[in-house]
Coordinates of C-alpha atoms and ligand atoms in Angstrom, one line a residue:
M1 CA 0.0 0.0 0.0
I2 CA 2.8 2.4 1.0
R3 CA 4.6 1.5 -2.2
L4 CA 1.5 2.2 -4.2
L5 CA 1.2 5.6 -2.6
F6 CA 4.8 6.3 -3.3
F7 CA 4.4 5.6 -7.0
L8 CA 1.2 7.6 -7.1
L9 CA 3.1 10.6 -5.5
I10 CA 6.0 10.2 -8.0
F11 CA 3.5 10.1 -10.9
L12 CA 1.6 13.2 -9.7
F13 CA 4.8 15.1 -8.9
G14 CA 6.1 14.1 -12.3
C15 CA 2.9 15.3 -14.0
N16 CA 2.9 18.7 -12.2
N17 CA 6.5 19.3 -13.2
S18 CA 6.2 18.2 -16.8
Q19 CA 7.7 20.7 -19.3
P20 CA 5.2 22.8 -21.2
K21 CA 4.7 21.2 -24.5
K22 CA 6.7 22.7 -27.4
I23 CA 4.9 25.0 -29.8
V24 CA 5.3 23.4 -33.2
A25 CA 2.8 25.4 -35.2
A26 CA 1.0 28.8 -35.0
V27 CA -1.6 30.8 -36.7
V28 CA -2.0 34.5 -35.9
S29 CA -4.7 36.6 -37.5
A30 CA -7.1 39.5 -36.9
K31 CA -9.8 37.3 -35.2
K32 CA -9.8 34.5 -32.7
E33 CA -12.4 32.5 -34.7
A34 CA -10.1 32.6 -37.8
S35 CA -6.9 31.7 -35.9
E36 CA -8.8 28.8 -34.3
I37 CA -10.1 27.5 -37.6
G38 CA -6.6 27.7 -39.1
I39 CA -4.9 25.8 -36.2
K40 CA -7.6 23.1 -36.3
I41 CA -6.7 22.4 -39.9
I42 CA -3.1 21.9 -38.9
E43 CA -4.2 19.7 -36.0
K44 CA -6.0 17.6 -38.6
G45 CA -2.8 17.1 -40.5
G46 CA -3.1 19.9 -42.9
N47 CA -0.1 22.1 -43.8
A48 CA 0.3 25.9 -43.6
F49 CA -1.2 26.3 -47.1
D50 CA -4.3 24.4 -46.1
A51 CA -4.5 26.5 -42.9
M52 CA -4.1 29.6 -45.1
I53 CA -7.1 28.8 -47.2
A54 CA -9.3 28.0 -44.1
T55 CA -8.1 31.1 -42.2
D56 CA -8.7 33.4 -45.2
L57 CA -12.3 32.1 -45.7
A58 CA -13.0 32.4 -42.0
L59 CA -11.8 36.0 -42.0
A60 CA -14.1 36.6 -45.0
V61 CA -16.9 35.7 -42.6
C62 CA -15.9 37.1 -39.2
Y63 CA -13.9 40.1 -40.3
P64 CA -16.0 41.6 -43.1
S65 CA -14.3 45.0 -43.0
A66 CA -11.2 43.5 -44.6
G67 CA -11.4 39.7 -44.8
N68 CA -13.0 39.0 -48.0
I69 CA -14.1 37.1 -51.0
G70 CA -14.8 40.3 -52.9
G71 CA -11.2 41.7 -52.7
G72 CA -7.7 40.4 -53.2
G73 CA -4.3 40.0 -51.7
F74 CA -0.8 38.7 -51.7
M75 CA 0.8 35.6 -50.2
I76 CA 4.5 35.0 -49.4
Y77 CA 5.6 31.5 -48.5
R78 CA 8.6 29.5 -47.6
T79 CA 8.4 25.8 -47.9
S80 CA 10.1 23.5 -45.4
D81 CA 12.9 22.9 -47.9
G82 CA 13.6 26.6 -48.2
Q83 CA 11.8 27.5 -51.5
V84 CA 10.4 31.1 -51.3
G85 CA 7.7 32.5 -53.6
T86 CA 4.8 34.8 -53.8
L87 CA 1.3 34.6 -55.2
D88 CA -0.4 37.8 -56.5
Y89 CA -4.2 37.6 -56.4
R90 CA -4.6 41.4 -56.4
E91 CA -7.7 42.9 -58.1
K92 CA -7.5 44.2 -61.7
A93 CA -9.1 47.1 -63.5
P94 CA -12.2 46.0 -65.4
E95 CA -11.7 45.7 -69.2
K96 CA -13.9 48.8 -69.8
S97 CA -11.9 51.0 -67.5
N98 CA -9.8 54.0 -68.7
K99 CA -7.3 56.5 -67.5
D100 CA -9.8 59.3 -66.9
M101 CA -12.7 57.3 -65.6
F102 CA -12.7 59.2 -62.3
L103 CA -12.4 62.7 -63.7
D104 CA -15.1 65.2 -64.8
S105 CA -15.1 67.0 -68.1
D106 CA -12.8 69.6 -66.7
G107 CA -10.3 66.9 -65.7
N108 CA -11.1 67.2 -62.0
V109 CA -11.4 64.2 -59.7
I110 CA -15.1 63.4 -59.0
K111 CA -15.2 63.0 -55.2
G112 CA -16.0 59.5 -54.0
K113 CA -16.1 57.8 -57.4
S114 CA -13.0 55.8 -56.9
T115 CA -13.8 54.9 -53.3
I116 CA -17.5 54.3 -52.9
G117 CA -19.9 52.2 -55.0
G118 CA -19.8 50.4 -58.3
L119 CA -17.1 52.2 -60.2
S120 CA -14.6 51.8 -57.4
V121 CA -14.7 48.0 -57.6
G122 CA -11.7 46.1 -59.1
V123 CA -12.1 42.5 -60.3
P124 CA -11.8 40.4 -57.1
G125 CA -8.9 37.9 -56.9
T126 CA -9.3 36.1 -53.6
I127 CA -11.2 33.0 -54.6
A128 CA -9.0 32.4 -57.6
G129 CA -6.0 32.9 -55.4
L130 CA -7.1 30.4 -52.8
F131 CA -7.8 27.7 -55.5
E132 CA -4.3 28.4 -57.0
V133 CA -2.7 27.9 -53.6
H134 CA -4.6 24.7 -53.1
K135 CA -3.7 23.4 -56.6
R136 CA 0.0 23.8 -55.9
F137 CA 0.4 23.2 -52.2
G138 CA -2.9 21.9 -50.7
S139 CA -2.9 18.5 -48.9
L140 CA -6.4 18.3 -47.6
P141 CA -9.5 18.4 -49.9
F142 CA -10.8 22.0 -50.5
E143 CA -14.2 20.9 -49.2
T144 CA -12.6 20.3 -45.8
L145 CA -10.9 23.7 -45.8
I146 CA -14.1 25.7 -46.7
E147 CA -16.5 23.8 -44.4
P148 CA -15.5 25.7 -41.2
A149 CA -16.2 29.0 -42.8
I150 CA -19.6 27.8 -44.0
Q151 CA -20.4 26.7 -40.4
L152 CA -19.2 30.0 -39.0
A153 CA -21.3 32.0 -41.5
R154 CA -24.3 29.8 -40.6
K155 CA -23.9 29.7 -36.8
G156 CA -22.7 33.3 -36.7
Y157 CA -20.1 35.0 -34.6
V158 CA -20.2 37.7 -31.9
P159 CA -18.5 40.9 -33.2
T160 CA -16.0 42.5 -30.9
K161 CA -16.6 46.0 -29.5
N162 CA -14.2 47.4 -32.1
Q163 CA -16.2 45.7 -34.9
L164 CA -19.5 47.0 -33.6
K165 CA -18.1 50.6 -33.5
N166 CA -16.8 50.2 -37.0
I167 CA -20.1 48.9 -38.4
E168 CA -21.9 51.7 -36.6
L169 CA -19.5 54.2 -38.2
Y170 CA -20.4 53.1 -41.8
K171 CA -24.1 52.2 -41.3
D172 CA -25.5 55.2 -43.1
L173 CA -23.2 54.6 -46.0
F174 CA -24.3 50.9 -46.2
V175 CA -27.9 52.0 -46.2
S176 CA -27.4 54.7 -48.8
I177 CA -25.7 52.3 -51.2
N178 CA -27.5 49.0 -50.5
G179 CA -30.9 50.1 -49.1
K180 CA -32.4 49.8 -45.6
K181 CA -32.6 46.0 -45.5
T182 CA -28.9 45.4 -46.1
L183 CA -27.5 42.9 -43.6
F184 CA -25.0 45.2 -41.9
A185 CA -27.6 48.0 -41.3
S186 CA -29.5 45.8 -38.8
N187 CA -29.4 47.0 -35.2
L188 CA -26.7 45.1 -33.5
K189 CA -26.2 45.2 -29.7
E190 CA -23.3 43.9 -27.8
G191 CA -23.4 40.1 -27.6
D192 CA -25.6 39.7 -30.7
R193 CA -24.4 37.2 -33.3
I194 CA -24.0 38.1 -37.0
I195 CA -25.4 35.3 -39.0
N196 CA -24.8 35.5 -42.8
E197 CA -26.8 32.8 -44.4
A198 CA -26.3 34.2 -47.9
L199 CA -22.5 34.0 -47.4
A200 CA -22.9 30.4 -46.2
K201 CA -24.8 29.6 -49.4
T202 CA -22.2 31.3 -51.5
L203 CA -19.4 29.3 -49.9
E204 CA -21.4 26.2 -50.5
V205 CA -21.7 27.0 -54.2
I206 CA -17.9 27.5 -54.3
K207 CA -17.5 24.2 -52.4
E208 CA -19.6 22.4 -55.0
N209 CA -18.3 24.2 -58.2
G210 CA -14.8 25.3 -57.4
K211 CA -13.7 28.8 -58.4
D212 CA -16.3 28.8 -61.3
G213 CA -18.9 28.9 -58.5
F214 CA -17.7 32.5 -57.9
Y215 CA -16.5 33.7 -61.3
K216 CA -19.3 32.1 -63.4
G217 CA -23.0 31.3 -62.8
E218 CA -25.4 32.9 -60.4
I219 CA -22.9 34.6 -58.0
A220 CA -21.1 36.2 -60.9
K221 CA -24.4 37.5 -62.2
H222 CA -25.3 39.0 -58.9
I223 CA -21.9 40.7 -58.6
V224 CA -22.2 42.2 -62.1
N225 CA -25.8 43.3 -61.6
N226 CA -25.0 44.9 -58.2
I227 CA -22.1 46.8 -59.7
K228 CA -24.1 47.9 -62.7
E229 CA -26.9 49.2 -60.6
S230 CA -24.4 51.1 -58.6
G231 CA -22.9 52.8 -61.7
G232 CA -20.0 50.4 -62.3
I233 CA -18.5 48.8 -65.4
L234 CA -17.2 45.5 -64.3
N235 CA -18.7 42.8 -66.5
I236 CA -18.9 39.0 -66.7
N237 CA -15.8 38.7 -68.9
D238 CA -13.8 40.4 -66.2
L239 CA -14.9 37.8 -63.8
N240 CA -14.4 34.9 -66.2
N241 CA -10.9 36.0 -67.2
Y242 CA -9.4 36.7 -63.7
T243 CA -6.2 34.8 -63.1
P244 CA -3.8 35.1 -60.1
K245 CA 0.0 35.1 -60.8
W246 CA 3.0 33.4 -59.1
R247 CA 5.7 36.1 -58.9
T248 CA 9.4 36.2 -57.9
P249 CA 9.7 37.8 -54.5
I250 CA 11.8 40.9 -53.9
Y251 CA 15.0 39.5 -52.3
F252 CA 17.7 41.6 -50.6
K253 CA 20.3 41.3 -47.8
Y254 CA 20.3 43.5 -44.7
K255 CA 23.4 42.8 -42.7
D256 CA 23.3 39.1 -41.9
L257 CA 19.6 38.7 -42.8
D258 CA 18.1 37.4 -46.0
I259 CA 14.7 39.2 -46.6
Y260 CA 12.0 38.2 -49.0
S261 CA 8.9 40.4 -49.7
M262 CA 6.2 41.2 -52.2
G263 CA 7.2 42.7 -55.6
P264 CA 5.0 44.7 -58.0
P265 CA 2.1 45.2 -58.2
S266 CA 2.9 45.9 -54.6
S267 CA 5.4 48.6 -53.6
G268 CA 6.0 46.9 -50.3
G269 CA 9.1 44.8 -51.0
I270 CA 10.9 47.4 -53.0
C271 CA 10.3 50.2 -50.5
L272 CA 11.2 47.9 -47.6
A273 CA 14.5 47.0 -49.4
Q274 CA 15.2 50.6 -50.2
I275 CA 14.6 51.9 -46.7
L276 CA 16.7 49.1 -45.0
S277 CA 19.5 49.5 -47.5
M278 CA 19.5 53.3 -47.1
I279 CA 19.9 53.0 -43.3
E280 CA 22.3 50.0 -43.4
P281 CA 25.6 52.0 -43.5
Y282 CA 24.5 54.0 -40.4
N283 CA 24.5 51.1 -37.9
L284 CA 21.1 52.0 -36.4
N285 CA 21.5 50.2 -33.1
Q286 CA 24.0 52.8 -31.9
Y287 CA 21.0 55.1 -31.6
P288 CA 18.3 54.0 -29.0
Q289 CA 15.0 52.9 -30.4
N290 CA 12.7 55.9 -31.2
S291 CA 15.4 58.4 -30.2
I292 CA 15.7 61.5 -32.2
K293 CA 18.6 60.2 -34.4
A294 CA 16.9 56.9 -35.0
I295 CA 13.7 58.7 -36.1
Q296 CA 15.6 61.2 -38.3
L297 CA 17.4 58.4 -40.1
L298 CA 14.3 56.4 -40.7
V299 CA 12.2 59.3 -41.7
E300 CA 14.7 60.5 -44.3
A301 CA 15.0 57.0 -45.8
Q302 CA 11.2 56.7 -45.9
R303 CA 10.9 60.2 -47.5
R304 CA 13.2 59.2 -50.3
S305 CA 11.7 55.8 -50.8
Y306 CA 8.1 57.0 -51.0
S307 CA 9.3 59.6 -53.5
D308 CA 10.7 56.9 -55.8
R309 CA 7.4 54.9 -55.3
S310 CA 5.4 57.8 -56.7
K311 CA 7.3 57.8 -59.9
F312 CA 8.6 54.4 -60.7
L313 CA 6.2 51.8 -59.2
G314 CA 3.1 50.3 -60.7
D315 CA 2.1 46.9 -62.3
S316 CA 5.3 45.5 -63.8
D317 CA 3.1 43.6 -66.4
Y318 CA 2.3 47.0 -67.9
N319 CA 5.4 49.1 -67.3
N320 CA 9.1 48.6 -67.0
V321 CA 9.6 48.8 -63.2
P322 CA 13.4 49.1 -62.8
I323 CA 13.5 46.9 -59.7
D324 CA 17.2 46.0 -59.8
Y325 CA 18.2 49.6 -60.1
L326 CA 15.8 50.8 -57.4
I327 CA 17.2 48.3 -54.8
N328 CA 20.8 48.7 -55.8
K329 CA 22.8 49.5 -52.7
Y330 CA 25.0 52.1 -54.6
Y331 CA 22.0 53.9 -55.9
L332 CA 20.5 54.0 -52.4
K333 CA 23.7 55.2 -50.8
N334 CA 23.6 58.1 -53.2
R335 CA 20.0 58.8 -52.4
M336 CA 21.1 59.5 -48.8
K337 CA 23.8 62.0 -49.8
S338 CA 21.5 64.9 -49.2
F339 CA 20.7 63.7 -45.7
S340 CA 22.0 65.9 -42.8
W341 CA 21.8 65.2 -39.1
E342 CA 21.5 69.0 -38.6
K343 CA 18.1 69.6 -40.2
A344 CA 15.1 68.0 -41.9
S345 CA 15.1 67.5 -45.7
I346 CA 12.1 69.2 -47.3
S347 CA 9.9 66.9 -49.4
E348 CA 9.5 69.6 -52.1
S349 CA 13.3 69.4 -52.6
I350 CA 13.4 65.6 -52.7
N351 CA 12.6 64.4 -56.2
P352 CA 12.2 60.8 -57.2
G353 CA 15.7 59.4 -58.0
D354 CA 17.3 60.0 -61.4
I355 CA 17.7 56.6 -63.1
S356 CA 17.6 58.0 -66.4
T357 CA -9.0 57.0 -37.9
F358 CA -8.2 53.6 -37.5
E359 CA -6.3 53.4 -40.5
S360 CA -5.5 49.8 -39.8
E361 CA -8.9 48.4 -40.2
E362 CA -8.7 48.6 -43.9
T363 CA -6.6 45.5 -44.7
T364 CA -5.7 42.4 -42.7
H365 CA -2.6 40.2 -42.4
Y366 CA -2.1 36.7 -41.0
S367 CA 1.0 34.6 -40.5
I368 CA 1.2 30.8 -40.3
V369 CA 4.0 28.3 -39.5
D370 CA 3.1 24.6 -39.6
N371 CA 4.7 21.7 -37.9
Y372 CA 6.5 20.7 -41.1
G373 CA 8.3 24.0 -41.2
N374 CA 6.3 25.7 -44.0
A375 CA 5.6 29.4 -43.5
V376 CA 2.9 31.5 -45.1
G377 CA 2.2 35.3 -44.7
V378 CA -0.9 36.8 -46.3
T379 CA -2.0 40.3 -46.6
T380 CA -5.5 40.7 -48.0
T381 CA -7.9 43.6 -48.4
L382 CA -11.0 45.3 -49.7
N383 CA -8.9 48.5 -49.6
S384 CA -10.8 50.8 -47.2
S385 CA -13.0 49.4 -44.4
F386 CA -15.8 47.4 -46.0
G387 CA -14.3 48.4 -49.4
S388 CA -16.8 50.1 -51.8
K389 CA -19.5 49.6 -49.2
L390 CA -21.3 47.8 -52.0
F391 CA -22.7 44.6 -50.5
V392 CA -23.8 41.8 -52.8
E393 CA -26.9 41.0 -50.7
Q394 CA -27.7 37.7 -52.4
G395 CA -24.1 36.6 -51.9
G396 CA -23.5 38.0 -48.4
F397 CA -20.3 39.8 -49.1
F398 CA -18.8 43.3 -49.7
L399 CA -16.9 44.3 -52.9
N400 CA -13.6 46.1 -52.8
N401 CA -12.8 49.7 -53.7
Q402 CA -9.3 48.9 -54.9
M403 CA -9.6 51.2 -58.0
D404 CA -8.6 54.1 -55.7
D405 CA -5.1 52.5 -55.4
F406 CA -4.5 53.6 -59.1
S407 CA -3.2 57.1 -59.7
I408 CA -6.7 58.4 -60.6
K409 CA -5.1 61.7 -61.5
I410 CA -1.4 62.1 -61.8
G411 CA -0.1 64.0 -58.8
Q412 CA -3.5 63.8 -56.9
P413 CA -3.2 62.1 -53.5
N414 CA -5.3 58.9 -53.1
L415 CA -7.2 57.8 -49.9
Y416 CA -3.8 57.3 -48.1
G417 CA -2.4 60.6 -49.3
L418 CA -0.1 58.7 -51.7
I419 CA 0.8 60.4 -54.9
G420 CA 1.2 58.2 -58.0
G421 CA 2.7 58.6 -61.4
D422 CA 1.7 57.6 -64.9
V423 CA 3.2 54.2 -64.3
N424 CA 0.2 53.5 -62.0
S425 CA -2.5 55.1 -64.1
V426 CA -5.7 53.1 -64.8
Q427 CA -5.5 50.7 -67.8
P428 CA -7.9 47.8 -68.6
N429 CA -6.9 44.6 -66.8
K430 CA -3.9 46.3 -65.0
R431 CA -3.3 45.7 -61.3
M432 CA -3.3 48.8 -59.1
L433 CA -0.2 49.6 -57.0
S434 CA -0.3 48.3 -53.4
S435 CA 1.7 48.8 -50.3
M436 CA 1.0 45.4 -48.8
T437 CA 4.2 43.9 -47.5
P438 CA 3.9 40.2 -46.4
T439 CA 7.5 39.4 -45.6
I440 CA 9.8 36.5 -44.6
V441 CA 13.2 36.9 -42.9
E442 CA 15.9 34.2 -42.9
K443 CA 18.8 34.2 -40.5
D444 CA 21.7 31.9 -41.1
G445 CA 19.8 30.3 -43.9
K446 CA 16.9 29.3 -41.6
L447 CA 13.4 30.7 -41.3
S448 CA 13.4 33.4 -38.7
L449 CA 10.3 35.6 -39.1
V450 CA 7.0 35.8 -40.9
L451 CA 5.2 39.1 -40.7
G452 CA 2.9 41.7 -42.2
T453 CA 0.3 44.2 -41.3
P454 CA -2.7 46.3 -42.5
G455 CA -2.5 50.1 -42.6
G456 CA -2.5 51.3 -46.2
S457 CA 0.5 53.4 -47.0
T458 CA 1.9 52.8 -43.5
I459 CA 2.2 49.1 -44.0
I460 CA 5.7 49.3 -45.2
T461 CA 7.0 51.4 -42.3
S462 CA 5.2 49.2 -39.7
V463 CA 6.8 46.1 -41.1
L464 CA 10.2 47.9 -41.3
Q465 CA 10.1 49.0 -37.6
T466 CA 9.1 45.6 -36.4
I467 CA 12.0 44.0 -38.2
L468 CA 14.4 46.6 -36.8
N469 CA 13.0 46.2 -33.3
I470 CA 13.9 42.5 -33.4
Y471 CA 17.2 42.4 -35.2
E472 CA 18.7 45.8 -34.3
Y473 CA 17.3 46.3 -30.8
G474 CA 17.1 42.6 -29.7
M475 CA 13.5 42.8 -28.6
P476 CA 11.3 39.7 -28.2
V477 CA 8.8 39.5 -31.0
Q478 CA 5.8 40.6 -28.9
K479 CA 7.6 43.6 -27.6
A480 CA 8.7 44.5 -31.1
V481 CA 5.1 44.4 -32.3
N482 CA 3.7 46.3 -29.3
S483 CA 6.4 49.1 -29.5
P484 CA 5.2 52.6 -30.7
R485 CA 5.6 53.4 -34.3
F486 CA 5.9 56.4 -36.6
H487 CA 5.6 57.0 -40.3
H488 CA 6.7 59.3 -43.1
Q489 CA 5.7 59.0 -46.8
W490 CA 7.3 61.9 -48.5
F491 CA 4.0 63.7 -49.1
P492 CA 2.3 64.9 -47.0
D493 CA 5.6 66.1 -45.6
N494 CA 4.7 65.2 -42.0
I495 CA 5.8 62.6 -39.5
V496 CA 2.8 60.6 -38.2
F497 CA 3.3 59.3 -34.6
E498 CA 1.2 56.9 -32.7
P499 CA -0.8 58.9 -30.1
N500 CA 0.6 59.4 -26.6
A501 CA 3.7 57.3 -27.3
F502 CA 6.4 59.9 -28.0
G503 CA 7.6 62.5 -25.5
E504 CA 7.0 66.3 -25.9
K505 CA 10.7 67.1 -25.8
L506 CA 11.5 64.7 -28.7
I507 CA 8.7 66.3 -30.8
K508 CA 9.9 69.8 -30.0
D509 CA 13.5 68.9 -30.9
L510 CA 12.4 67.4 -34.2
K511 CA 10.3 70.5 -35.0
R512 CA 13.3 72.7 -34.2
M513 CA 15.2 70.8 -36.9
G514 CA 12.5 71.5 -39.4
Y515 CA 10.5 68.2 -39.2
K516 CA 6.9 68.8 -39.8
I517 CA 4.6 67.3 -37.2
D518 CA 0.8 67.8 -37.0
P519 CA -0.5 66.1 -33.9
S520 CA -4.0 66.0 -35.4
K521 CA -2.7 63.6 -38.0
N522 CA -1.4 61.1 -35.4
K523 CA -3.0 57.7 -35.4
I524 CA -2.6 54.0 -34.6
L525 CA -0.2 52.5 -37.1
G526 CA -0.8 49.0 -38.3
R527 CA -1.6 45.7 -36.6
V528 CA 1.4 43.5 -37.1
D529 CA 0.8 39.7 -36.8
A530 CA 4.2 37.9 -36.7
I531 CA 5.7 34.6 -35.9
Y532 CA 9.4 34.4 -34.8
I533 CA 11.4 31.2 -34.9
N534 CA 14.6 31.3 -32.8
Q535 CA 17.9 29.5 -33.3
D536 CA 16.5 26.4 -31.4
N537 CA 13.5 26.3 -33.7
L538 CA 11.1 27.5 -31.0
L539 CA 8.1 29.4 -32.3
T540 CA 6.6 32.6 -30.8
A541 CA 3.6 34.2 -32.3
A542 CA 2.8 37.9 -31.6
A543 CA -0.7 39.2 -32.1
D544 CA -0.9 43.0 -32.2
P545 CA -2.7 44.3 -29.1
R546 CA -3.8 47.4 -31.2
G547 CA -6.6 45.2 -32.6
D548 CA -8.5 42.1 -31.6
D549 CA -5.8 39.9 -33.1
N550 CA -5.2 36.5 -31.7
A551 CA -2.6 33.7 -31.9
Q552 CA -3.4 30.0 -31.7
Y553 CA -0.8 27.3 -31.2
L554 CA -0.3 23.6 -31.8
R555 CA 1.9 22.0 -29.1
E556 CA 3.6 18.6 -29.1
Ligands
LIG601 N1 -5.3 48.9 -50.6 C1 -4.2 49.1 -49.8 C2 -2.9 48.5 -50.5 O1 -3.0 47.6 -51.3 O2 -1.9 49.0 -50.2

């Protein structure tokens, strides 16, 4: 009896002191429901690509301001054997679009035309993108991956307080565009569930018929009719002909890191490469994080990079984008020649190089690493919150307003204040320039970090600062994500700071040197969702506390 008790004690003692199980996979996204659905797919034996499809579809249900089937996005991946690639499922301009489609007869921009309603809608790429990912990398049947989103749409989800506020903010617009009976105009109280039976049915049709279920047949007809009634030009050919594209990532070295990010039609990878290369010779970590010198250096590099963006970047299928030149270290060193520690550069005097409110709710990013070692980072969007606000009632989803990411008039700032050149003007079937920056970092040839964020034009600088916080300032990934951020984009010539996070003296000193700072423009910058893998292959996921973001793990 005593012996039995002894063994029982040993057993209980042993159990209580057992090591926490090792995290072998993680999914971090804007919503708990979506992260849970993603990790369950991995638990079932699916890989990161399977989890990507399930997470993306779940976000389309429970995060309708940015998660979508009516928008588009970019995926970066790294397989367990080290292959890195990207998929572009960005929206395209409809075939009937033209350069001046958002201008009146005097050549002035017609307010709201590129941001609200039918004309603002680009051809959605999400569903085609997900099927493309599945064809190349999927291991579980598509039916298994879409089923949780169908269930979620049917059973409903309880929106967070942030989501309720956001829906309330846009309610009048939803009604004015879609009528009083539109789903998201219903009176929602805290704790109510949003049930979207129409979306459940749409997803079932896609489950039955594959991507044709979306791009052909009844759903396609509903999309075209809704857009037409709202003054748009997107037609059935546009839907039938949409194809995603595998693209070579932007690759560059920063010190001992190998960094891969999204190339055109996103500006993200090129701008990230430019900014990091411009600051590389200065050894940033000699200046404390967010100190005056660190801010100066980054702001001046950002100013110069966003200036190049305005002139040289657009869809590389339609223009010659001089990528190699733009990320050439010698060119970038020269770009910084006019930088002085004494005083701010003036954006008016920085030209593109000579080569012969809750901003963040607009887009969403998620990161996944599976137990096989595959990594996926996806940034996907409707452009602004709830996109064009045009809701396909019969299908249960919003359509994007991505057309505003084109230069709707040369030199005229878009929704994000970004100025674009002719290289990004509207042309039939062309993809509009993006700032989305899903990124993968390797250290010593091994996967080290997967990250990305929403935030429009500020995406690039939020990704940048998170990378620097980890590799220059040695912060753990969660601290790196939480840390206050700032942003500069050439024009408007203004440093945007996160509210209440930077001291008055620092701001005064910067102003004295000529930096322009308008506190009324300060705002929350991004929501970075990242997964860091240390030298011992231990995973840590960081969900940005600026939103309702959530990380889920698989432990073994
Ligand atoms: N619509 C925001 C972006 O693509 O950058």
